[in-house]
Amino acid sequence: MKVGIIISSHRKESQSAKVGGWLNGVLKDMSVQTWVYDLGKNPLPIWDDSFWDGGEYWDKIWKPIEQELLTCDSFVIVSPEYSGMASPALKNFFLYLGPVHVGHKPALIVGVSSTRGGAYPVAELRESSYKNTRICYIPEHIIVRDADHMMNAGEPSSKDDEYIRSRSIFALKVLIAYSEALSEVRETGVTNDPRFKNGM
């Protein structure tokens, strides 16, 4: 079992990275292998259609990431809320993806806000990012509000912090269960039909 954690803040040091790091620690405590990709520290170029042609430039950028994606069974997608939207870096990242990378693999969405926001990235990702990638968002999601005071090192600092930690552990357990179940779906081969490469 391997879970990819995608952190999509544009900042090199971010609350999203902190939250992703905390979730990574929980998964490791569950004896789950993880791969963390931080788009703030490793930004991707803006996608353009020359990517489809491949070549040395794109291979150098994408091949190492692709190899990790192919070996992941599921994903945790961590997005800050930028002006009521999911991170632009994350939306750019999804343009690189196809069913071979994330198709019919479960994912947990985690919205992050320094105030009382965080819901809009969840809604946006559920609405639009699955069409051609075939990523399968599980019904559970997490919204970490007032993120500066949540999931810091040590014991929970408040009842809200204690709650979001407990809720996150629950959601990760659900994600792992979906990972095991959907691996069997992919193994049947029913999801692979070259006639229907894109969603409707």
Coordinates of N, CA and C in Angstrom, one line a residue:
M1 N 0.8 -1.2 0.0 CA 0.0 0.0 0.0 C 0.9 1.2 0.0
K2 N 0.6 2.1 -0.9 CA 1.4 3.4 -1.0 C 0.4 4.5 -1.3
V3 N 0.5 5.6 -0.5 CA -0.3 6.8 -0.6 C 0.5 7.9 -1.1
G4 N 0.1 8.6 -2.1 CA 0.7 9.8 -2.6 C 0.0 11.0 -1.9
I5 N 0.8 11.9 -1.4 CA 0.3 13.1 -0.7 C 0.7 14.3 -1.6
I6 N -0.2 15.0 -2.2 CA 0.1 16.1 -3.1 C -0.3 17.4 -2.3
I7 N 0.8 18.2 -2.1 CA 0.6 19.5 -1.3 C 0.7 20.6 -2.4
S8 N -0.4 21.4 -2.4 CA -0.5 22.3 -3.6 C -0.4 23.8 -3.3
S9 N 0.1 24.2 -2.1 CA 0.3 25.6 -1.9 C 1.4 26.1 -2.8
H10 N 1.4 27.4 -3.2 CA 2.5 27.9 -3.9 C 3.7 28.3 -3.1
R11 N 3.5 28.3 -1.8 CA 4.5 28.8 -0.8 C 5.5 27.6 -0.5
K12 N 6.8 28.0 -0.4 CA 7.8 27.0 0.0 C 7.5 26.5 1.4
E13 N 7.1 27.4 2.3 CA 6.8 27.0 3.7 C 5.3 27.4 3.9
S14 N 4.5 26.4 4.1 CA 3.0 26.6 4.1 C 2.3 25.8 5.1
Q15 N 1.1 26.3 5.5 CA 0.3 25.5 6.4 C -0.2 24.2 5.7
S16 N -0.4 24.3 4.4 CA -0.8 23.1 3.7 C 0.3 22.0 3.8
A17 N 1.6 22.4 3.7 CA 2.7 21.5 3.9 C 2.7 20.9 5.3
K18 N 2.4 21.8 6.3 CA 2.4 21.3 7.7 C 1.3 20.3 7.9
V19 N 0.1 20.6 7.3 CA -1.0 19.6 7.4 C -0.7 18.3 6.7
G20 N -0.1 18.4 5.5 CA 0.3 17.2 4.8 C 1.3 16.4 5.5
G21 N 2.2 17.1 6.2 CA 3.2 16.4 7.0 C 2.6 15.7 8.2
W22 N 1.6 16.3 8.8 CA 0.9 15.6 9.9 C 0.2 14.4 9.4
L23 N -0.5 14.5 8.3 CA -1.2 13.3 7.7 C -0.2 12.2 7.3
N24 N 0.9 12.7 6.8 CA 2.0 11.7 6.4 C 2.5 10.9 7.6
G25 N 2.6 11.6 8.8 CA 3.0 10.9 10.0 C 2.0 9.9 10.5
V26 N 0.7 10.3 10.3 CA -0.3 9.3 10.7 C -0.3 8.1 9.8
L27 N -0.1 8.2 8.5 CA 0.0 7.1 7.6 C 1.2 6.2 7.9
K28 N 2.3 6.8 8.2 CA 3.5 6.1 8.6 C 3.3 5.3 9.8
D29 N 2.6 5.9 10.8 CA 2.2 5.1 12.0 C 1.3 3.9 11.7
M30 N 0.6 4.0 10.6 CA -0.3 2.9 10.2 C 0.5 1.9 9.3
S31 N 1.8 2.1 9.2 CA 2.7 1.3 8.4 C 2.3 1.3 6.9
V32 N 1.9 2.5 6.5 CA 1.6 2.7 5.1 C 2.8 3.5 4.4
Q33 N 3.2 3.0 3.3 CA 4.3 3.7 2.6 C 3.7 5.0 1.9
T34 N 4.5 6.1 1.9 CA 4.0 7.3 1.4 C 5.0 7.9 0.4
W35 N 4.5 8.8 -0.5 CA 5.3 9.7 -1.3 C 4.6 11.1 -1.2
V36 N 5.5 12.1 -0.9 CA 5.0 13.4 -0.7 C 5.5 14.3 -1.9
Y37 N 4.6 15.0 -2.6 CA 5.1 15.9 -3.6 C 4.5 17.3 -3.3
D38 N 5.4 18.2 -3.0 CA 5.1 19.6 -2.6 C 5.3 20.5 -3.8
L39 N 4.2 21.0 -4.3 CA 4.2 21.9 -5.5 C 4.8 23.3 -5.2
G40 N 4.8 23.6 -3.9 CA 5.5 24.9 -3.6 C 7.0 24.8 -3.7
K41 N 7.5 23.7 -3.3 CA 9.0 23.5 -3.3 C 9.4 22.9 -4.7
N42 N 8.5 22.3 -5.4 CA 8.9 21.7 -6.7 C 7.8 22.1 -7.7
P43 N 7.7 23.4 -8.1 CA 6.6 23.8 -9.0 C 6.8 23.2 -10.4
L44 N 5.7 22.9 -11.0 CA 5.7 22.4 -12.4 C 5.5 23.6 -13.4
P45 N 6.1 23.5 -14.6 CA 5.8 24.6 -15.5 C 4.4 24.6 -15.9
I46 N 3.9 25.7 -16.4 CA 2.5 25.8 -16.9 C 2.4 24.8 -18.0
W47 N 1.4 23.9 -18.0 CA 1.2 22.9 -19.0 C 0.9 23.5 -20.3
D48 N 1.5 23.0 -21.4 CA 1.1 23.3 -22.7 C 1.1 22.0 -23.6
D49 N 0.6 22.1 -24.8 CA 0.4 20.8 -25.6 C 1.7 20.3 -26.1
S50 N 2.8 20.9 -26.0 CA 4.1 20.3 -26.3 C 4.4 19.1 -25.4
F51 N 3.7 19.1 -24.3 CA 3.9 18.0 -23.3 C 3.6 16.7 -24.0
W52 N 2.5 16.7 -24.9 CA 2.1 15.5 -25.5 C 3.2 14.9 -26.5
D53 N 4.1 15.8 -27.0 CA 5.1 15.3 -27.9 C 6.3 14.7 -27.1
G54 N 6.4 14.9 -25.8 CA 7.5 14.4 -25.0 C 8.8 15.1 -25.3
G55 N 9.8 14.3 -25.2 CA 11.2 14.9 -25.5 C 11.9 15.1 -24.2
E56 N 13.2 15.4 -24.3 CA 14.1 15.5 -23.2 C 13.6 16.5 -22.1
Y57 N 13.2 17.7 -22.6 CA 12.7 18.7 -21.6 C 11.6 18.2 -20.7
W58 N 10.6 17.6 -21.3 CA 9.4 17.1 -20.5 C 9.8 15.9 -19.8
D59 N 10.6 15.0 -20.4 CA 10.9 13.7 -19.7 C 11.7 14.0 -18.4
K60 N 12.6 15.0 -18.4 CA 13.4 15.3 -17.3 C 12.5 15.8 -16.1
I61 N 11.5 16.6 -16.5 CA 10.5 17.1 -15.5 C 9.6 16.1 -15.0
W62 N 9.0 15.3 -15.9 CA 7.8 14.6 -15.6 C 8.1 13.1 -15.2
K63 N 9.1 12.5 -15.9 CA 9.3 11.0 -15.7 C 9.4 10.6 -14.2
P64 N 10.3 11.4 -13.4 CA 10.4 11.0 -12.0 C 9.1 11.0 -11.2
I65 N 8.3 12.1 -11.5 CA 7.0 12.2 -10.9 C 6.1 11.1 -11.3
E66 N 6.1 10.8 -12.6 CA 5.2 9.8 -13.2 C 5.5 8.4 -12.5
Q67 N 6.7 8.1 -12.4 CA 7.1 6.8 -11.8 C 6.5 6.6 -10.4
E68 N 6.5 7.7 -9.6 CA 6.0 7.7 -8.3 C 4.4 7.5 -8.3
L69 N 3.8 8.3 -9.2 CA 2.3 8.2 -9.3 C 1.9 6.8 -9.7
L70 N 2.6 6.2 -10.6 CA 2.2 4.9 -11.1 C 2.2 3.8 -10.0
T71 N 3.0 4.0 -9.0 CA 3.1 3.1 -7.9 C 2.3 3.4 -6.7
C72 N 1.5 4.5 -6.8 CA 0.6 4.9 -5.7 C -0.7 4.2 -5.8
D73 N -1.3 3.7 -4.7 CA -2.6 3.1 -4.7 C -3.7 4.1 -4.4
S74 N -3.4 5.2 -3.8 CA -4.4 6.2 -3.5 C -3.7 7.5 -3.2
F75 N -4.5 8.6 -3.0 CA -3.9 9.9 -2.8 C -4.6 10.7 -1.8
V76 N -3.8 11.6 -1.2 CA -4.3 12.7 -0.3 C -4.0 14.0 -1.1
I77 N -5.0 14.8 -1.4 CA -4.9 16.0 -2.2 C -5.1 17.2 -1.2
V78 N -4.0 17.9 -0.9 CA -4.1 19.0 0.1 C -4.1 20.3 -0.7
S79 N -5.2 21.1 -0.6 CA -5.2 22.4 -1.3 C -5.6 23.5 -0.4
P80 N -4.8 24.6 -0.4 CA -5.3 25.8 0.3 C -6.4 26.5 -0.5
E81 N -7.1 27.4 0.1 CA -8.2 28.1 -0.6 C -7.6 29.4 -1.0
Y82 N -7.5 29.6 -2.3 CA -7.0 30.9 -2.9 C -8.1 31.6 -3.5
S83 N -8.5 32.7 -2.9 CA -9.6 33.6 -3.5 C -10.9 32.7 -3.8
G84 N -11.2 31.8 -2.9 CA -12.4 31.0 -3.2 C -12.2 29.9 -4.2
M85 N -10.9 29.5 -4.5 CA -10.6 28.5 -5.5 C -9.6 27.5 -5.0
A86 N -9.5 26.4 -5.6 CA -8.4 25.5 -5.4 C -7.2 26.1 -5.9
S87 N -6.0 25.6 -5.4 CA -4.8 26.2 -5.8 C -4.5 26.1 -7.4
P88 N -4.1 27.2 -8.0 CA -3.8 27.1 -9.4 C -2.7 26.1 -9.7
A89 N -1.7 25.9 -8.8 CA -0.7 24.9 -9.0 C -1.3 23.5 -9.1
L90 N -2.3 23.3 -8.3 CA -3.0 22.0 -8.3 C -3.7 21.8 -9.6
K91 N -4.4 22.8 -10.1 CA -5.2 22.6 -11.3 C -4.2 22.4 -12.5
N92 N -3.1 23.1 -12.5 CA -2.1 22.8 -13.5 C -1.5 21.4 -13.4
F93 N -1.3 20.9 -12.2 CA -0.9 19.5 -11.9 C -1.8 18.5 -12.6
F94 N -3.1 18.8 -12.4 CA -4.1 17.8 -13.0 C -4.1 17.8 -14.5
L95 N -3.6 18.8 -15.1 CA -3.5 18.8 -16.6 C -2.5 17.8 -17.1
Y96 N -1.5 17.5 -16.2 CA -0.5 16.5 -16.5 C -1.0 15.1 -16.4
L97 N -2.0 14.9 -15.6 CA -2.4 13.5 -15.2 C -3.4 12.9 -16.2
G98 N -3.4 11.6 -16.2 CA -4.3 10.8 -17.0 C -4.8 9.6 -16.2
P99 N -5.7 8.8 -16.7 CA -6.1 7.6 -16.0 C -5.0 6.6 -15.6
V100 N -3.9 6.6 -16.4 CA -2.8 5.7 -16.1 C -2.2 6.0 -14.7
H101 N -2.3 7.3 -14.4 CA -1.7 7.8 -13.1 C -2.6 7.6 -11.9
V102 N -3.8 8.1 -12.1 CA -4.7 8.2 -10.9 C -6.1 7.6 -11.2
G103 N -6.3 7.0 -12.4 CA -7.6 6.5 -12.7 C -8.0 5.3 -11.8
H104 N -9.3 5.5 -11.3 CA -9.9 4.5 -10.4 C -9.1 4.2 -9.2
K105 N -8.4 5.2 -8.7 CA -7.7 5.2 -7.5 C -8.4 6.2 -6.5
P106 N -8.6 5.8 -5.3 CA -9.3 6.7 -4.4 C -8.4 7.9 -3.9
A107 N -9.1 9.0 -3.6 CA -8.3 10.2 -3.1 C -9.2 10.9 -2.0
L108 N -8.5 11.4 -1.0 CA -9.1 12.2 0.1 C -8.7 13.6 -0.2
I109 N -9.7 14.5 -0.3 CA -9.5 15.9 -0.4 C -9.3 16.6 0.9
V110 N -8.3 17.4 1.1 CA -8.1 18.2 2.3 C -8.0 19.7 2.0
G111 N -9.0 20.4 2.4 CA -9.0 21.9 2.2 C -8.4 22.6 3.4
V112 N -7.6 23.6 3.1 CA -6.9 24.3 4.2 C -7.2 25.8 4.1
S113 N -7.4 26.4 5.3 CA -7.7 27.8 5.3 C -7.1 28.4 6.6
S114 N -6.5 29.6 6.5 CA -6.0 30.3 7.7 C -7.1 30.9 8.5
T115 N -8.3 31.0 7.9 CA -9.5 31.6 8.5 C -10.6 30.6 8.6
R116 N -11.8 30.9 8.2 CA -12.9 30.0 8.3 C -13.4 29.5 6.9
G117 N -12.5 29.6 5.9 CA -12.8 29.1 4.6 C -12.4 27.6 4.5
G118 N -12.0 27.2 3.2 CA -11.5 25.9 3.0 C -12.5 25.0 2.3
A119 N -13.8 25.4 2.2 CA -14.7 24.5 1.6 C -14.7 24.5 0.0
Y120 N -14.4 25.7 -0.5 CA -14.4 25.8 -2.0 C -13.5 24.9 -2.8
P121 N -12.3 24.6 -2.3 CA -11.4 23.7 -3.0 C -12.0 22.3 -3.1
V122 N -12.7 21.9 -2.0 CA -13.4 20.6 -1.9 C -14.4 20.5 -3.0
A123 N -15.3 21.5 -3.1 CA -16.4 21.6 -4.1 C -15.8 21.6 -5.5
E124 N -14.8 22.4 -5.7 CA -14.2 22.6 -7.1 C -13.6 21.3 -7.5
L125 N -12.8 20.6 -6.7 CA -12.2 19.4 -7.1 C -13.2 18.3 -7.4
R126 N -14.2 18.2 -6.5 CA -15.2 17.2 -6.8 C -16.0 17.4 -8.1
E127 N -16.1 18.7 -8.5 CA -16.9 19.1 -9.6 C -16.2 18.8 -10.9
S128 N -14.9 19.1 -11.0 CA -14.2 19.2 -12.3 C -13.0 18.4 -12.5
S129 N -12.3 17.9 -11.5 CA -11.0 17.4 -11.7 C -10.9 15.9 -12.0
Y130 N -12.1 15.2 -11.9 CA -12.1 13.8 -12.1 C -12.4 13.3 -13.6
K131 N -12.9 14.3 -14.4 CA -13.5 13.9 -15.7 C -12.6 13.0 -16.6
N132 N -11.4 13.5 -16.9 CA -10.5 12.7 -17.7 C -9.5 11.9 -16.9
T133 N -9.3 12.3 -15.7 CA -8.3 11.5 -14.9 C -8.9 10.3 -14.3
R134 N -10.2 10.3 -14.1 CA -10.9 9.1 -13.5 C -10.5 8.9 -12.0
I135 N -10.0 9.9 -11.4 CA -9.7 9.8 -10.0 C -11.0 9.7 -9.2
C136 N -11.0 8.9 -8.1 CA -12.2 8.6 -7.4 C -12.1 9.2 -6.0
Y137 N -12.7 10.4 -5.8 CA -12.7 11.0 -4.5 C -13.7 10.3 -3.6
I138 N -13.2 9.9 -2.4 CA -14.0 9.2 -1.4 C -15.1 10.2 -0.8
P139 N -16.2 9.7 -0.3 CA -17.2 10.6 0.3 C -16.7 11.5 1.4
E140 N -15.7 11.0 2.2 CA -15.1 11.8 3.3 C -14.2 12.9 2.7
H141 N -14.1 14.0 3.4 CA -13.1 15.0 3.1 C -12.8 15.7 4.4
I142 N -11.7 16.5 4.4 CA -11.3 17.2 5.6 C -11.2 18.7 5.2
I143 N -11.6 19.6 6.2 CA -11.4 21.0 6.0 C -10.7 21.5 7.3
V144 N -9.4 21.9 7.1 CA -8.6 22.4 8.3 C -8.7 23.9 8.3
R145 N -9.6 24.4 9.1 CA -9.8 25.9 9.3 C -8.9 26.4 10.4
D146 N -8.6 27.7 10.4 CA -7.8 28.3 11.4 C -6.5 27.5 11.5
A147 N -5.9 27.2 10.3 CA -4.8 26.2 10.2 C -3.6 26.5 11.0
D148 N -3.3 27.8 11.3 CA -2.1 28.2 12.0 C -2.1 27.5 13.4
H149 N -3.3 27.2 13.9 CA -3.4 26.6 15.3 C -3.8 25.2 15.3
M150 N -3.8 24.5 14.1 CA -4.1 23.1 14.0 C -2.9 22.2 13.6
M151 N -2.9 21.0 14.1 CA -1.9 20.0 13.7 C -0.5 20.5 13.9
N152 N -0.2 21.3 14.9 CA 1.1 21.6 15.2 C 1.8 20.5 16.0
A153 N 3.1 20.6 16.2 CA 3.8 19.5 16.9 C 3.3 19.5 18.4
G154 N 3.3 18.3 18.9 CA 2.8 18.1 20.3 C 1.4 17.7 20.4
E155 N 0.9 17.9 21.6 CA -0.5 17.6 21.9 C -1.5 18.6 21.3
P156 N -2.7 18.2 21.1 CA -3.7 19.2 20.5 C -3.8 20.4 21.4
S157 N -3.9 21.6 20.8 CA -4.0 22.9 21.5 C -5.4 23.3 21.9
S158 N -6.4 22.6 21.4 CA -7.8 23.0 21.7 C -8.7 21.8 21.3
K159 N -9.9 21.9 21.7 CA -10.9 20.9 21.3 C -11.1 20.8 19.8
D160 N -11.0 22.0 19.1 CA -11.1 22.0 17.7 C -10.0 21.2 17.1
D161 N -8.8 21.4 17.6 CA -7.6 20.7 17.1 C -7.7 19.2 17.3
E162 N -8.2 18.9 18.5 CA -8.4 17.5 18.8 C -9.4 16.8 17.9
Y163 N -10.5 17.6 17.6 CA -11.5 17.0 16.7 C -11.0 16.8 15.3
I164 N -10.2 17.8 14.7 CA -9.8 17.7 13.4 C -8.8 16.6 13.2
R165 N -8.0 16.4 14.3 CA -7.0 15.3 14.2 C -7.7 13.9 14.2
S166 N -8.7 13.8 15.1 CA -9.5 12.5 15.1 C -10.2 12.3 13.8
R167 N -10.8 13.4 13.3 CA -11.6 13.2 12.1 C -10.6 12.8 10.9
S168 N -9.4 13.4 10.9 CA -8.5 13.1 9.9 C -8.0 11.6 9.9
I169 N -7.8 11.1 11.1 CA -7.4 9.7 11.3 C -8.5 8.8 10.8
F170 N -9.7 9.2 11.1 CA -10.9 8.4 10.6 C -10.9 8.4 9.1
A171 N -10.7 9.6 8.5 CA -10.8 9.7 7.0 C -9.7 8.9 6.4
L172 N -8.5 8.9 6.9 CA -7.4 8.2 6.4 C -7.7 6.7 6.4
K173 N -8.3 6.2 7.5 CA -8.7 4.8 7.6 C -9.7 4.4 6.5
V174 N -10.6 5.3 6.2 CA -11.6 5.1 5.1 C -10.9 5.1 3.8
L175 N -9.9 6.0 3.6 CA -9.1 6.0 2.4 C -8.4 4.7 2.2
I176 N -7.8 4.1 3.2 CA -7.1 2.9 3.1 C -8.0 1.7 2.7
A177 N -9.2 1.8 3.3 CA -10.2 0.7 3.0 C -10.6 0.8 1.5
Y178 N -10.8 2.0 1.0 CA -11.1 2.2 -0.4 C -10.0 1.8 -1.3
S179 N -8.7 2.1 -0.9 CA -7.6 1.7 -1.6 C -7.5 0.2 -1.9
E180 N -7.8 -0.6 -0.8 CA -7.8 -2.0 -0.9 C -8.9 -2.5 -1.9
A181 N -10.1 -1.9 -1.7 CA -11.3 -2.3 -2.5 C -11.1 -2.0 -4.0
L182 N -10.6 -0.7 -4.3 CA -10.5 -0.3 -5.7 C -9.3 -1.0 -6.4
S183 N -8.4 -1.5 -5.7 CA -7.3 -2.2 -6.4 C -7.9 -3.5 -7.0
E184 N -8.9 -4.1 -6.4 CA -9.5 -5.2 -7.0 C -10.3 -4.9 -8.2
V185 N -10.9 -3.7 -8.2 CA -11.7 -3.2 -9.4 C -10.7 -3.0 -10.6
R186 N -9.6 -2.4 -10.3 CA -8.6 -2.2 -11.4 C -8.1 -3.5 -12.0
E187 N -7.9 -4.4 -11.1 CA -7.3 -5.7 -11.5 C -8.3 -6.5 -12.4
T188 N -9.6 -6.2 -12.4 CA -10.5 -6.9 -13.3 C -10.3 -6.5 -14.7
G189 N -9.7 -5.3 -15.0 CA -9.5 -4.8 -16.3 C -10.8 -4.2 -16.9
V190 N -11.9 -4.2 -16.2 CA -13.1 -3.6 -16.7 C -13.0 -2.1 -16.9
T191 N -12.1 -1.4 -16.2 CA -11.9 0.0 -16.3 C -11.1 0.4 -17.6
N192 N -10.5 -0.5 -18.2 CA -9.6 -0.2 -19.4 C -10.4 -0.5 -20.7
D193 N -10.8 0.5 -21.4 CA -11.5 0.4 -22.7 C -11.0 1.5 -23.6
P194 N -10.1 1.2 -24.6 CA -9.5 2.3 -25.4 C -10.5 3.2 -26.1
R195 N -11.8 2.7 -26.2 CA -12.8 3.5 -26.9 C -13.2 4.7 -26.1
F196 N -13.0 4.6 -24.8 CA -13.5 5.7 -23.9 C -12.4 6.2 -23.0
K197 N -11.5 6.9 -23.7 CA -10.3 7.5 -23.0 C -10.7 8.7 -22.1
N198 N -11.7 9.4 -22.5 CA -12.0 10.7 -21.8 C -13.4 10.6 -21.2
G199 N -13.7 11.3 -20.2 CA -15.0 11.4 -19.6 C -16.0 12.2 -20.5
M200 N -17.2 12.1 -20.2 CA -18.2 12.8 -20.9 C -18.5 14.2 -20.3

